[in-house]
Amino acid sequence: MTPRLAVGVLASGRGSNLQALLDACGTPSYPARIVVVISDREHAPALDLARAAHIEALWINPKDFADRESFSLALVRELQARKVGLVCQAGFMRILSAGYVQAFAGRALNIHPSLLPAFPGLHPQRQALDHGVRVSGATVHFVEEGVDSGPIVLQESVPVEPGDTEATLSARILVAEHRLYPEAVRLFAEGRLEIVGRRVRIKESR
Ligand code: GRF
């Protein structure tokens, strides 16, 4: 049996995507396992979810560091110390430095609740409603230096209904997110993702 891929998760808030990953990791034959969950917020519910799953939960306080670079490099040190082969940003609300992006180039994923490249940044569901789009969705992409940019791994669309509010649209997108992220991590762990320029090629399973 091949060893399961060690994954580190970065999360600032509720942690529903973390929970989706934890649930996937709990199924037999899933090729990844979460070894640490790191948050920039001491009381992030995501840390409680990690503890409940008996996974190391680590708070790294940004205020302990002079700048973004040193905070980001502290994260890198903690992830590397645990021999993490993939980092999943799951609602992590801080922009990380170039040093982090380089340390995990091609080995860091993010999930965003829009069909990128539409509506990067904050409040993507509100942006979608403001623009009157008829479909939105979720995207899993590799992390690069730009905000919510980087080669796209998987996307799933959801309809935008006429009566939608930010809350109802977010909830519909979240259901898609919870399918997409575990699937993207599976593909990565199976060695089936190849970055070609700004695109991701998904190799057939063997
Ligand atoms: C999700 O919508 C994710 O796409 C975005 O932040 C939200 C985090 O939700 N980046 P949760 O903490 O995973 O529940």
Coordinates of C-alpha atoms and ligand atoms in Angstrom, one line a residue:
M1 CA 0.0 0.0 0.0
T2 CA 1.3 3.5 -0.8
P3 CA 1.4 5.9 2.1
R4 CA -1.3 8.4 2.2
L5 CA -0.4 12.0 1.3
A6 CA 0.1 14.2 4.3
V7 CA -2.1 17.3 4.0
G8 CA -2.0 20.6 6.0
V9 CA -5.1 22.7 6.1
L10 CA -5.1 26.5 6.7
A11 CA -8.5 27.9 7.9
S12 CA -9.6 31.1 9.5
G13 CA -13.3 30.4 10.2
R14 CA -16.2 28.0 10.2
G15 CA -14.3 25.1 8.7
S16 CA -17.0 23.4 6.7
N17 CA -14.6 22.7 3.8
L18 CA -12.1 21.3 6.4
Q19 CA -14.9 19.1 7.6
A20 CA -15.6 17.9 4.1
L21 CA -11.9 17.0 3.8
L22 CA -11.9 15.3 7.2
D23 CA -14.9 13.2 6.1
A24 CA -13.2 12.2 2.9
C25 CA -10.1 11.3 4.7
G26 CA -12.1 9.0 7.0
T27 CA -13.3 6.8 4.1
P28 CA -11.3 3.7 3.3
S29 CA -9.0 4.0 0.3
Y30 CA -8.9 7.8 0.3
P31 CA -5.3 8.6 -0.6
A32 CA -4.7 11.6 1.8
R33 CA -4.8 12.3 5.5
I34 CA -4.8 15.6 7.3
V35 CA -1.8 16.0 9.7
V36 CA -2.3 19.5 10.9
V37 CA -4.8 22.4 10.8
I38 CA -3.4 25.9 11.2
S39 CA -5.4 29.0 11.9
D40 CA -4.5 32.7 12.2
R41 CA -7.5 33.0 14.6
E42 CA -7.3 31.6 18.1
H43 CA -11.0 30.8 18.3
A44 CA -11.7 29.6 14.7
P45 CA -14.3 26.9 14.8
A46 CA -12.1 25.1 12.3
L47 CA -9.6 24.4 15.1
D48 CA -12.3 22.8 17.2
L49 CA -13.3 20.6 14.3
A50 CA -9.7 19.5 14.0
R51 CA -9.5 18.7 17.7
A52 CA -12.7 16.8 17.5
A53 CA -11.1 14.7 14.8
H54 CA -8.0 14.2 16.9
I55 CA -5.9 16.2 14.5
E56 CA -3.3 18.7 15.6
A57 CA -4.8 22.2 15.8
L58 CA -2.3 25.1 15.7
W59 CA -3.0 28.8 16.2
I60 CA -0.3 31.0 14.8
N61 CA -0.9 34.6 15.9
P62 CA -0.1 37.1 13.2
K63 CA 0.5 39.7 15.9
D64 CA 3.6 37.7 17.0
F65 CA 5.3 38.6 13.7
A66 CA 6.7 41.9 12.4
D67 CA 5.2 41.5 8.9
R68 CA 3.4 39.3 6.4
E69 CA 6.7 37.7 5.3
S70 CA 7.8 36.5 8.7
F71 CA 4.2 35.2 9.5
S72 CA 4.1 33.3 6.2
L73 CA 7.5 31.8 6.8
A74 CA 6.5 30.7 10.3
L75 CA 3.6 28.8 8.6
V76 CA 6.0 27.3 6.1
R77 CA 8.2 26.1 9.0
E78 CA 5.3 24.4 10.8
L79 CA 4.0 22.8 7.6
Q80 CA 7.5 21.6 6.6
A81 CA 8.2 20.2 10.1
R82 CA 5.2 17.9 9.6
K83 CA 6.4 16.9 6.1
V84 CA 3.2 18.1 4.5
G85 CA 3.0 17.3 0.8
L86 CA 0.0 19.4 0.1
V87 CA -1.5 22.5 1.7
C88 CA -5.2 23.2 1.4
Q89 CA -6.3 26.7 2.1
A90 CA -9.9 26.4 3.2
G91 CA -11.3 29.8 4.0
F92 CA -7.9 31.2 5.1
M93 CA -8.4 34.9 5.1
R94 CA -4.8 36.1 4.9
I95 CA -2.7 36.8 1.9
L96 CA 0.5 34.9 2.2
S97 CA 3.9 36.0 1.0
A98 CA 6.0 35.1 -2.0
G99 CA 8.1 33.0 0.3
Y100 CA 5.2 30.8 1.1
V101 CA 4.0 30.5 -2.5
Q102 CA 7.5 29.5 -3.6
A103 CA 7.9 27.0 -0.8
F104 CA 4.7 25.2 -1.8
A105 CA 4.7 26.0 -5.5
G106 CA 2.5 23.4 -7.2
R107 CA 1.6 21.9 -3.8
A108 CA -0.9 24.4 -2.4
L109 CA -4.6 24.5 -3.3
N110 CA -7.3 27.1 -2.5
I111 CA -11.1 27.0 -2.8
H112 CA -13.1 30.0 -3.9
P113 CA -16.8 30.5 -4.1
S114 CA -17.1 31.7 -7.7
L115 CA -16.4 30.5 -11.1
L116 CA -12.9 32.1 -11.4
P117 CA -11.6 34.2 -13.0
A118 CA -14.9 35.9 -12.3
F119 CA -15.3 37.6 -8.9
P120 CA -11.9 37.0 -7.1
G121 CA -11.3 38.6 -3.7
L122 CA -13.9 39.4 -1.0
H123 CA -17.6 38.7 -1.2
P124 CA -17.7 36.8 -4.4
Q125 CA -21.3 35.8 -3.9
R126 CA -22.4 39.4 -3.4
Q127 CA -20.4 40.4 -6.5
A128 CA -22.2 37.6 -8.5
L129 CA -25.6 39.0 -7.4
D130 CA -24.6 42.6 -8.2
H131 CA -23.6 41.5 -11.7
G132 CA -26.9 39.6 -12.2
V133 CA -25.1 36.5 -13.4
R134 CA -27.4 33.5 -14.0
V135 CA -24.8 30.9 -12.9
S136 CA -22.0 30.9 -10.4
G137 CA -20.2 28.2 -8.6
A138 CA -17.0 27.1 -6.9
T139 CA -13.4 26.8 -8.1
V140 CA -10.4 24.8 -6.7
H141 CA -7.1 26.2 -8.0
F142 CA -3.4 26.0 -7.3
V143 CA -2.1 29.0 -5.3
E144 CA 0.2 31.5 -6.9
E145 CA 1.0 35.1 -5.9
G146 CA -2.1 36.8 -7.1
V147 CA -5.3 36.7 -5.1
D148 CA -7.6 33.8 -6.2
S149 CA -5.5 33.3 -9.3
G150 CA -3.5 30.3 -10.3
P151 CA -4.2 27.3 -12.5
I152 CA -7.7 25.9 -12.1
V153 CA -8.1 22.3 -11.0
L154 CA -11.9 21.8 -10.8
Q155 CA -15.0 23.9 -11.1
E156 CA -18.7 23.2 -10.5
S157 CA -21.5 25.6 -11.5
V158 CA -24.7 26.3 -9.6
P159 CA -27.7 28.3 -10.8
V160 CA -28.4 31.8 -9.4
E161 CA -32.1 31.9 -8.7
P162 CA -34.1 35.2 -9.1
G163 CA -34.9 35.4 -5.4
D164 CA -31.4 34.6 -4.2
T165 CA -29.7 36.5 -1.3
E166 CA -26.1 36.3 -0.5
A167 CA -26.9 33.7 2.1
T168 CA -29.0 31.4 -0.1
L169 CA -26.5 31.6 -3.0
S170 CA -23.5 31.0 -0.6
A171 CA -25.3 27.9 0.8
R172 CA -25.9 26.5 -2.6
I173 CA -22.3 27.1 -3.7
L174 CA -21.0 25.6 -0.4
V175 CA -22.7 22.2 -1.3
A176 CA -20.7 22.2 -4.5
E177 CA -17.5 23.2 -2.6
H178 CA -17.8 20.2 -0.3
R179 CA -17.8 17.9 -3.3
L180 CA -15.1 19.7 -5.2
Y181 CA -12.4 20.0 -2.6
P182 CA -12.1 16.3 -1.6
E183 CA -12.2 15.4 -5.3
A184 CA -9.3 17.8 -6.1
V185 CA -7.2 16.5 -3.2
R186 CA -7.8 13.0 -4.4
L187 CA -6.6 13.8 -7.9
F188 CA -3.5 15.6 -6.5
A189 CA -2.8 12.7 -4.1
E190 CA -3.1 10.2 -7.0
G191 CA -0.5 12.2 -8.9
R192 CA -3.0 13.0 -11.6
L193 CA -2.7 16.8 -11.8
E194 CA -0.1 18.3 -14.1
I195 CA 0.4 22.1 -14.4
V196 CA 1.0 23.0 -18.0
G197 CA 1.5 26.8 -18.3
R198 CA -1.5 28.3 -16.6
R199 CA -3.7 25.2 -17.1
V200 CA -4.0 22.0 -15.2
R201 CA -4.1 18.7 -17.1
I202 CA -6.0 15.9 -15.4
K203 CA -4.4 12.6 -16.2
E204 CA -6.5 9.5 -16.6
S205 CA -6.4 7.1 -13.7
R206 CA -4.4 4.0 -14.3
Ligands
GRF1 C1 -15.8 29.1 1.6 O1 -16.9 29.6 0.8 C2 -14.5 29.2 0.8 O2 -14.7 28.9 -0.6 C3 -14.1 30.6 1.0 O3 -14.4 30.8 2.3 C4 -15.4 30.0 2.8 C5 -14.9 29.2 3.9 O4 -16.0 28.4 4.5 N1 -12.7 30.7 0.6 P1 -15.6 27.3 5.5 O5 -14.8 27.9 6.6 O6 -14.9 26.2 4.8 O7 -16.9 26.8 6.0

